[in-house]
mmCIF file with all atom_site columns, C-alpha atoms in Angstrom:
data_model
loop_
_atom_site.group_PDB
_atom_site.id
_atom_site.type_symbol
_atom_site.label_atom_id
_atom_site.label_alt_id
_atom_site.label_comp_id
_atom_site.label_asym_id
_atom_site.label_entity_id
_atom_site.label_seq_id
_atom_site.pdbx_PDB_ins_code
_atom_site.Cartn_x
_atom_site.Cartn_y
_atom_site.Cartn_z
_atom_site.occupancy
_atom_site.B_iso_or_equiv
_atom_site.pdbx_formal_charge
_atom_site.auth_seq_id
_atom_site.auth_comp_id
_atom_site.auth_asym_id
_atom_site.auth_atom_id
_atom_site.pdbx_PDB_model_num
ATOM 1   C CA . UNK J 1 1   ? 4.415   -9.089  -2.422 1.00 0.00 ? 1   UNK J CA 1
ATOM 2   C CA . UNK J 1 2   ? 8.281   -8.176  -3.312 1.00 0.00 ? 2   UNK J CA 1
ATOM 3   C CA . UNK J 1 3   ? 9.097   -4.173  -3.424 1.00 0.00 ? 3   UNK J CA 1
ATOM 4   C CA . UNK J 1 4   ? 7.130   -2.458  -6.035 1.00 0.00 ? 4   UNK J CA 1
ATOM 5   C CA . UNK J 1 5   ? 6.058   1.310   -6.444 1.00 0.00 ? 5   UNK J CA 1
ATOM 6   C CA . UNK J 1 6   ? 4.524   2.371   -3.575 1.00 0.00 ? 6   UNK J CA 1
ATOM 7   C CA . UNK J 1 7   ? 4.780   -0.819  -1.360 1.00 0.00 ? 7   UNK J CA 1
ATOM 8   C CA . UNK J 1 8   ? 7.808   -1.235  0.450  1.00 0.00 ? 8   UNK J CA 1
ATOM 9   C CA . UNK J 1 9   ? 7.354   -3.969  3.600  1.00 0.00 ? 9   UNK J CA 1
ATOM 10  C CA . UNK J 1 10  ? 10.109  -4.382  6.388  1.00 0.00 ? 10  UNK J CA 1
ATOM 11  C CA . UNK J 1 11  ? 9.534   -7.651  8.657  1.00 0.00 ? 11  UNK J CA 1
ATOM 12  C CA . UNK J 1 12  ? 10.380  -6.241  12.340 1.00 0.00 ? 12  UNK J CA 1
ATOM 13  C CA . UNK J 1 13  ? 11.293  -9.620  15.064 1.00 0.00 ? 13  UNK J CA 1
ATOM 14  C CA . UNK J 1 14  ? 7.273   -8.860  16.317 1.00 0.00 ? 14  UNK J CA 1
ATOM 15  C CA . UNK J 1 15  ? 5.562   -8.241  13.089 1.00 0.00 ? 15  UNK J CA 1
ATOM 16  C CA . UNK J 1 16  ? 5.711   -5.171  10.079 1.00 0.00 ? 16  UNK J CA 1
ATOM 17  C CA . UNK J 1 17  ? 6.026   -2.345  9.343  1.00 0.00 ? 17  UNK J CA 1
ATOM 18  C CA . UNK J 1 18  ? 4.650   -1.300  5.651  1.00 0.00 ? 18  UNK J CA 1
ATOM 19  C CA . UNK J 1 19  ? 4.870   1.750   3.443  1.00 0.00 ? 19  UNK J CA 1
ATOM 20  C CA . UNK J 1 20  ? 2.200   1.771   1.210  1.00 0.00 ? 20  UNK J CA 1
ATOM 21  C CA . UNK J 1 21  ? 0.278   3.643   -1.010 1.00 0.00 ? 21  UNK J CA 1
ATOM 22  C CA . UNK J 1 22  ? -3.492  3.233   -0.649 1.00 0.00 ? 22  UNK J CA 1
ATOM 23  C CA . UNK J 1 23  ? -5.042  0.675   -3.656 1.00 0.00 ? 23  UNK J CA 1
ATOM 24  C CA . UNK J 1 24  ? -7.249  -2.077  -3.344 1.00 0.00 ? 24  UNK J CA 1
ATOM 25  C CA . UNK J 1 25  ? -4.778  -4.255  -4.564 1.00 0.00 ? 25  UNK J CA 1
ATOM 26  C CA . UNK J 1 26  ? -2.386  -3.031  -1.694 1.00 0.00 ? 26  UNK J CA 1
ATOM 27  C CA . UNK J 1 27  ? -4.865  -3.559  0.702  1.00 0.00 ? 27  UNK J CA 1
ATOM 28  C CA . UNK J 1 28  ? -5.942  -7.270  -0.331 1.00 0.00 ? 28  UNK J CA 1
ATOM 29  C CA . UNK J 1 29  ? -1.856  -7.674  -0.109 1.00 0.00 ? 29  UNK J CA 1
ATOM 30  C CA . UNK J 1 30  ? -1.990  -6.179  3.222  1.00 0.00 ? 30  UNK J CA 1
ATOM 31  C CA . UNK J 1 31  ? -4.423  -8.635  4.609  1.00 0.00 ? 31  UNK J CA 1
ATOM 32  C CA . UNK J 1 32  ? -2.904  -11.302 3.187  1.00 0.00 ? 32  UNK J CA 1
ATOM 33  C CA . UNK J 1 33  ? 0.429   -10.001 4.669  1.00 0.00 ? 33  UNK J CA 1
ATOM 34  C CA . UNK J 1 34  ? -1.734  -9.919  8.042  1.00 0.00 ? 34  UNK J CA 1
ATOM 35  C CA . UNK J 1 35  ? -2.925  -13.352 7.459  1.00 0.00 ? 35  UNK J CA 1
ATOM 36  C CA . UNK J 1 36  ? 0.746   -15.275 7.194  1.00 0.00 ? 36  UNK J CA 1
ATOM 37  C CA . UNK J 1 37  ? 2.780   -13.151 9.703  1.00 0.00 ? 37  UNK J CA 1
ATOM 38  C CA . UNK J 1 38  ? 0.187   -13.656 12.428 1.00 0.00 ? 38  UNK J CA 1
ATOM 39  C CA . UNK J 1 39  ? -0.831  -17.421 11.176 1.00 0.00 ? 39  UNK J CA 1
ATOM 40  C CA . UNK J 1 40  ? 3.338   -17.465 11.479 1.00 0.00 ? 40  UNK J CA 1
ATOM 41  C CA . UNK J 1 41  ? 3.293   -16.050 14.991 1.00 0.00 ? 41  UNK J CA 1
ATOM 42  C CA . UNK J 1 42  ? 1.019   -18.833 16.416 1.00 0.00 ? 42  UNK J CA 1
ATOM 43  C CA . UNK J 1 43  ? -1.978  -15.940 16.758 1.00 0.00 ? 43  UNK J CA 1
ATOM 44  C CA . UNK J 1 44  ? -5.587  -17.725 16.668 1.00 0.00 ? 44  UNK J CA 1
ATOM 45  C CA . UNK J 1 45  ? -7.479  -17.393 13.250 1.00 0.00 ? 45  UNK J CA 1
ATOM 46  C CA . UNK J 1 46  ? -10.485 -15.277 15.015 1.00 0.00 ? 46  UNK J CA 1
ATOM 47  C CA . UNK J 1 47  ? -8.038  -12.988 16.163 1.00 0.00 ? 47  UNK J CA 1
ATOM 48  C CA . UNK J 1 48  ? -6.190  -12.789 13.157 1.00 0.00 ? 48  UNK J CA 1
ATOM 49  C CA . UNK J 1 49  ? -9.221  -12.123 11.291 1.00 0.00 ? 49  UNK J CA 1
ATOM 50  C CA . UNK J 1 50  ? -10.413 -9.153  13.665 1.00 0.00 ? 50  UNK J CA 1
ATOM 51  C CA . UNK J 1 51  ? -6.855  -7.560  12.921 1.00 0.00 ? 51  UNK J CA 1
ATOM 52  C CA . UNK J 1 52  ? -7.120  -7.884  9.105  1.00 0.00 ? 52  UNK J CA 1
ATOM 53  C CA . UNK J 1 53  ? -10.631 -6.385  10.179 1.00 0.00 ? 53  UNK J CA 1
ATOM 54  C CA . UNK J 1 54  ? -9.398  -3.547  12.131 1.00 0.00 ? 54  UNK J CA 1
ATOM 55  C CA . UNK J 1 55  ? -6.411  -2.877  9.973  1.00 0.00 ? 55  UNK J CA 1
ATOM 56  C CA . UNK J 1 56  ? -9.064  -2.965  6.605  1.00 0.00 ? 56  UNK J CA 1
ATOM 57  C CA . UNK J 1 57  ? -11.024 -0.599  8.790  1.00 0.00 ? 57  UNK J CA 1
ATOM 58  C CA . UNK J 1 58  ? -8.740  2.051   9.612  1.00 0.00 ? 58  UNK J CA 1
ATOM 59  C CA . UNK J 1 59  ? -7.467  1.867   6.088  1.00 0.00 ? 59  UNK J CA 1
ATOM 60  C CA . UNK J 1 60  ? -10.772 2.663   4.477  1.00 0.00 ? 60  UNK J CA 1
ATOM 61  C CA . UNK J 1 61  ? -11.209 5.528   6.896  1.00 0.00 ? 61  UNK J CA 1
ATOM 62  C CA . UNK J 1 62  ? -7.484  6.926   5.666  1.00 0.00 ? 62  UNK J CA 1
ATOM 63  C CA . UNK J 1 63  ? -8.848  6.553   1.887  1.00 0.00 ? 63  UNK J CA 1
ATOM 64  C CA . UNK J 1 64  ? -11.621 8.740   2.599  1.00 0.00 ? 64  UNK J CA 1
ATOM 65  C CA . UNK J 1 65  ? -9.945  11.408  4.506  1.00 0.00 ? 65  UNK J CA 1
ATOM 66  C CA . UNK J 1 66  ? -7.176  12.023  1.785  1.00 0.00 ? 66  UNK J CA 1
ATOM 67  C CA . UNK J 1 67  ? -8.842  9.930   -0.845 1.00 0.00 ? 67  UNK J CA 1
ATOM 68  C CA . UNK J 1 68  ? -6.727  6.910   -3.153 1.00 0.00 ? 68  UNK J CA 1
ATOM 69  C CA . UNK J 1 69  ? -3.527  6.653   -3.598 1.00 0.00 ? 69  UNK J CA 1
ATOM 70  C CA . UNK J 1 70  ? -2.206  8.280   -0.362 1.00 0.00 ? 70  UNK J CA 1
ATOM 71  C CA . UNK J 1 71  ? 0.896   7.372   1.691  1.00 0.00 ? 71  UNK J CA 1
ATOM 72  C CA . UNK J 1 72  ? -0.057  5.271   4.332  1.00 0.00 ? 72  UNK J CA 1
ATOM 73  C CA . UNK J 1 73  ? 2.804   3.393   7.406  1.00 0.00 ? 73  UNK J CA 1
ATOM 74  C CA . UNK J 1 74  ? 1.278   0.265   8.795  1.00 0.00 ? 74  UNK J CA 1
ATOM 75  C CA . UNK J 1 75  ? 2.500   -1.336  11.752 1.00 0.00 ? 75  UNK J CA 1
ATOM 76  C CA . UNK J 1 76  ? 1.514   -4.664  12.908 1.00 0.00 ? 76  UNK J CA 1
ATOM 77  C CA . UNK J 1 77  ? 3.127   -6.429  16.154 1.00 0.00 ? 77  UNK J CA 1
ATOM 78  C CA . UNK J 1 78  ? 2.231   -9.615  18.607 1.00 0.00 ? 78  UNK J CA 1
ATOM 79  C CA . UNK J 1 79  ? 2.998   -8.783  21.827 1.00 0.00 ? 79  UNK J CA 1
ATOM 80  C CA . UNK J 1 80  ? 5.317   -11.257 23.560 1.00 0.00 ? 80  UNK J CA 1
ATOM 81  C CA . UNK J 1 81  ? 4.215   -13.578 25.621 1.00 0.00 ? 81  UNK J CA 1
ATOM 82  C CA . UNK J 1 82  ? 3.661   -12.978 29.109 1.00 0.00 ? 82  UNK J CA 1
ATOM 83  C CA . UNK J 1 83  ? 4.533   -14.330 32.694 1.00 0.00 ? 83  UNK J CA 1
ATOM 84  C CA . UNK J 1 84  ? 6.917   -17.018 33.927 1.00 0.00 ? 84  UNK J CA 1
ATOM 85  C CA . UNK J 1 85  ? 4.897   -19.793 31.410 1.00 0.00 ? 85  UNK J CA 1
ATOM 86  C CA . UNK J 1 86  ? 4.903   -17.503 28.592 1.00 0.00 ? 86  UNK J CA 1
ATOM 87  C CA . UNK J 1 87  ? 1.489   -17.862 27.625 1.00 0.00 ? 87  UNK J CA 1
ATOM 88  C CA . UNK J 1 88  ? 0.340   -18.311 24.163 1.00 0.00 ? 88  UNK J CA 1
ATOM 89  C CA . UNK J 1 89  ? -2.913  -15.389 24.676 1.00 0.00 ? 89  UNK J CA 1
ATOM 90  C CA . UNK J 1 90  ? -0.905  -12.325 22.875 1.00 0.00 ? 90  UNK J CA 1
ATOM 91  C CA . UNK J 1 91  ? -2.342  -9.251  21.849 1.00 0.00 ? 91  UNK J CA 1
ATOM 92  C CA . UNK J 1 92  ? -1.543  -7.444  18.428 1.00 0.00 ? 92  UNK J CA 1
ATOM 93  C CA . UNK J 1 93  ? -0.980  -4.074  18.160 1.00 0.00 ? 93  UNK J CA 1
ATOM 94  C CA . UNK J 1 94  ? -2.261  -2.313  14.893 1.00 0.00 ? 94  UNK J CA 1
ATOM 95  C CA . UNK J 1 95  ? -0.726  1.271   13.653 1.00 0.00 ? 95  UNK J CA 1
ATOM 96  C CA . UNK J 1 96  ? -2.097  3.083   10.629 1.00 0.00 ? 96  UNK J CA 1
ATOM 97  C CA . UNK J 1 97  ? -0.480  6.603   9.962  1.00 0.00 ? 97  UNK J CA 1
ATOM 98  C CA . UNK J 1 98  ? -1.575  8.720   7.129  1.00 0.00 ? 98  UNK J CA 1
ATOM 99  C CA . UNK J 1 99  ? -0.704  12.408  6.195  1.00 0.00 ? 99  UNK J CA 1
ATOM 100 C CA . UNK J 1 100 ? -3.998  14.358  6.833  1.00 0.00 ? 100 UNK J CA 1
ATOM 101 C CA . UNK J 1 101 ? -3.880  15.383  10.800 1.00 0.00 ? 101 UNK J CA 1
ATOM 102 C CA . UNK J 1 102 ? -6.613  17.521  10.440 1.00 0.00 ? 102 UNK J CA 1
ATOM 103 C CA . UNK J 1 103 ? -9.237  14.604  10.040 1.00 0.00 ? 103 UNK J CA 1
ATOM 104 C CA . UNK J 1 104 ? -8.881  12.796  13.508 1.00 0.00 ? 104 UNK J CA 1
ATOM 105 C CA . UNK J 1 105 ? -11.835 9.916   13.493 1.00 0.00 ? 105 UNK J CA 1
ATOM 106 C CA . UNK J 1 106 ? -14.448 10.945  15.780 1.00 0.00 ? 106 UNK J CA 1
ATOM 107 C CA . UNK J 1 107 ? -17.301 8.204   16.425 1.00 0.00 ? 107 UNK J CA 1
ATOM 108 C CA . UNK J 1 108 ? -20.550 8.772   14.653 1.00 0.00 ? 108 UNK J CA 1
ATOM 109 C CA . UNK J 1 109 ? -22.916 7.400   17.334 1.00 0.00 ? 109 UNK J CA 1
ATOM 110 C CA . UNK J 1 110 ? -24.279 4.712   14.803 1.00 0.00 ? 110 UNK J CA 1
ATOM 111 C CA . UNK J 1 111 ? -25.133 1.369   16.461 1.00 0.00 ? 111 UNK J CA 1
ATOM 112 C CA . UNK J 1 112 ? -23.980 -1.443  14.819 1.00 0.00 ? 112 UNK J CA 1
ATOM 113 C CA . UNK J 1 113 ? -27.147 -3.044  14.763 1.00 0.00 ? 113 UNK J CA 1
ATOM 114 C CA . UNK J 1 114 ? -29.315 -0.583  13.440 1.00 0.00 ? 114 UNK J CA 1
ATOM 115 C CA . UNK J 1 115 ? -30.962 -1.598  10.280 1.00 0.00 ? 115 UNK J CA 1
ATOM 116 C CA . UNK J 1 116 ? -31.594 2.136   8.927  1.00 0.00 ? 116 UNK J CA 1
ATOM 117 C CA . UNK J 1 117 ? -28.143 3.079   9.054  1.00 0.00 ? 117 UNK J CA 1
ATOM 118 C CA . UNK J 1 118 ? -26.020 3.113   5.552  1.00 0.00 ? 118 UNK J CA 1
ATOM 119 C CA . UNK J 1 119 ? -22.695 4.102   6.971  1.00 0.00 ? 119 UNK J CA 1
ATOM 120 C CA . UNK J 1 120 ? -20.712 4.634   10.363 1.00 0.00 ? 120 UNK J CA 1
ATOM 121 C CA . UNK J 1 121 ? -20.618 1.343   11.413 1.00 0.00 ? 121 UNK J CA 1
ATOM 122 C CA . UNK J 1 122 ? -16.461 1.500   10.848 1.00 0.00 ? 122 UNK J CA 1
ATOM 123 C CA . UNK J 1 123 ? -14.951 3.260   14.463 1.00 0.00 ? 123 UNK J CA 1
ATOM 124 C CA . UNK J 1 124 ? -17.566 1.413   16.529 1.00 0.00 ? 124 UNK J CA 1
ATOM 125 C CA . UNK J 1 125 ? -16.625 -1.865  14.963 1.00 0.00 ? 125 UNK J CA 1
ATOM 126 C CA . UNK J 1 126 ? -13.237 -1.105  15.839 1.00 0.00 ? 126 UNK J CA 1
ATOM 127 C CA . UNK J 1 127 ? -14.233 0.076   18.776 1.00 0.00 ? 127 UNK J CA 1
ATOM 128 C CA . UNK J 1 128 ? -15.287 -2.972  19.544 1.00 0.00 ? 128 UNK J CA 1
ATOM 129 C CA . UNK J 1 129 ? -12.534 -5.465  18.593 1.00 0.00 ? 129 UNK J CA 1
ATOM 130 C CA . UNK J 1 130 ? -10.057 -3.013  19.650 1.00 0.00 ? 130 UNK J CA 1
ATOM 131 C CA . UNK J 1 131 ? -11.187 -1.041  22.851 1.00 0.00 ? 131 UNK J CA 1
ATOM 132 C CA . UNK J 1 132 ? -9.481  1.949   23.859 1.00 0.00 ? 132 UNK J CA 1
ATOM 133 C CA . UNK J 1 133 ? -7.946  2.844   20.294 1.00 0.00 ? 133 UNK J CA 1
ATOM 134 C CA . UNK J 1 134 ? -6.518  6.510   20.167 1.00 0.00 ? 134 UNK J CA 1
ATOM 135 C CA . UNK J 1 135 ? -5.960  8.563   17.781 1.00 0.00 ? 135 UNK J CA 1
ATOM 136 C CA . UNK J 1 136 ? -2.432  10.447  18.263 1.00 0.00 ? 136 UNK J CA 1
ATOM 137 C CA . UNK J 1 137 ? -1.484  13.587  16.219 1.00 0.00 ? 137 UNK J CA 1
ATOM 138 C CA . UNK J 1 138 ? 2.105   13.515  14.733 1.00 0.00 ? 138 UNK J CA 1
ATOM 139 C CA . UNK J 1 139 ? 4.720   15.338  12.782 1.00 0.00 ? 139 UNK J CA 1
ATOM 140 C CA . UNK J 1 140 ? 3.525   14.626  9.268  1.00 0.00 ? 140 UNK J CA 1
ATOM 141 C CA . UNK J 1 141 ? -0.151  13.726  9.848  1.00 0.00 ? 141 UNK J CA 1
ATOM 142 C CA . UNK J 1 142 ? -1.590  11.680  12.303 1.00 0.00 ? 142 UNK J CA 1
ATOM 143 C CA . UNK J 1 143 ? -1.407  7.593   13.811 1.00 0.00 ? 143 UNK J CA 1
ATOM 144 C CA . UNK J 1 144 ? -4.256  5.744   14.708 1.00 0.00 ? 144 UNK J CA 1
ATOM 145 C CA . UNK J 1 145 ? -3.048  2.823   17.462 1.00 0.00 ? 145 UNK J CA 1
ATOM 146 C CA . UNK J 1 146 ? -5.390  -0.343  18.262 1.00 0.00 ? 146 UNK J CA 1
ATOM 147 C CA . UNK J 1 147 ? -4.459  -3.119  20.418 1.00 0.00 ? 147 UNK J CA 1
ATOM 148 C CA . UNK J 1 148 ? -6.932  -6.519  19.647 1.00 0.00 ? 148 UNK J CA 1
ATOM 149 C CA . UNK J 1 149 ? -6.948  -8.264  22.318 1.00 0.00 ? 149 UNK J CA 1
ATOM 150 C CA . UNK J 1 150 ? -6.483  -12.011 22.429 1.00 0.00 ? 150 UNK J CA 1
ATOM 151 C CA . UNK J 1 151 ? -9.618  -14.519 21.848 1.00 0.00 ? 151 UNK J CA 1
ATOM 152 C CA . UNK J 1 152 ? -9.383  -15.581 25.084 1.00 0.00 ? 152 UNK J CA 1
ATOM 153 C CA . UNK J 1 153 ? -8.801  -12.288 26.924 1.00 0.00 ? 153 UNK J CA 1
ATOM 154 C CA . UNK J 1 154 ? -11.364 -10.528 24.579 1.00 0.00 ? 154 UNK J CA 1
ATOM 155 C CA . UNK J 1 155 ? -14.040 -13.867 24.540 1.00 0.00 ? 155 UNK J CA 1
ATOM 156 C CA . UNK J 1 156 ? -13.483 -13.538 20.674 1.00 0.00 ? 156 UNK J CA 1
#
């Protein structure tokens, strides 16, 4: 998607970093975006998919905090490879920053199997495919940062 209003994408050497405002066409754009910069990178297709998961994830949440159309920064990176062989298992870290510090994401205690529940499934999903996630507090509102771990490392 070229520069338009209120979606302006800068390619970094590991990944992206987007300014967006929050649509559903921005964020079908921002999966895609996921989808050829990672399928670009070499990252598996499982993997890929659990960051366009995590990324949709964290997205929604923003949306609902400070509702459509809000400024969002999202950051997506591979990690280089690592050791002497320079193995192809790389992580990707995931950054989502919106304006509205006072609603840090707390986990609702919802499995993700239970059948009864109708919402809350979101933070323990990404809980899942990205463990240890934080939730940092900023200047101008507040950053969520995920790190999905490789299929192998993570048994994806």
């Amino acid at each position: 998607m070229p520069h338009s209003l209120g979606w302006y994408h800068t390619c970094t050497p590991t990944g992206f970093v987007l300014h967006l405002s929050a649509t559903p066409d921005h964020l079908r754009a921002t999966r895609a975006l996921i989808g050829k910069t990672l399928a670009d990178a070499g990252v598996a297709e499982g993997q890929a998919h659990a960051v366009q998961l995590v990324m949709s994830e964290l997205y929604g949440n923003a949306v609902r905090a400070c509702g459509g159309f809000v400024p969002l920064v999202a950051e997506v990176a591979v990690e280089p490879p690592q050791g002497c062989g320079g193995g192809a298992e790389r992580g990707v870290r995931v950054r989502l920053h919106d304006p509205y510090q006072a609603a840090m994401p707390v986990l609702s205690g919802v499995r993700l199997d239970d059948p009864e529940a109708e919402s809350g499934r979101g933070l323990p999903l990404i809980d899942l495919l990205a463990p240890g996630w934080r939730v940092a507090g900023t200047p101008v509102g507040k950053q969520v940062r995920c790190r999905i771990p490789a299929e192998k490392e993570s048994g994806l």
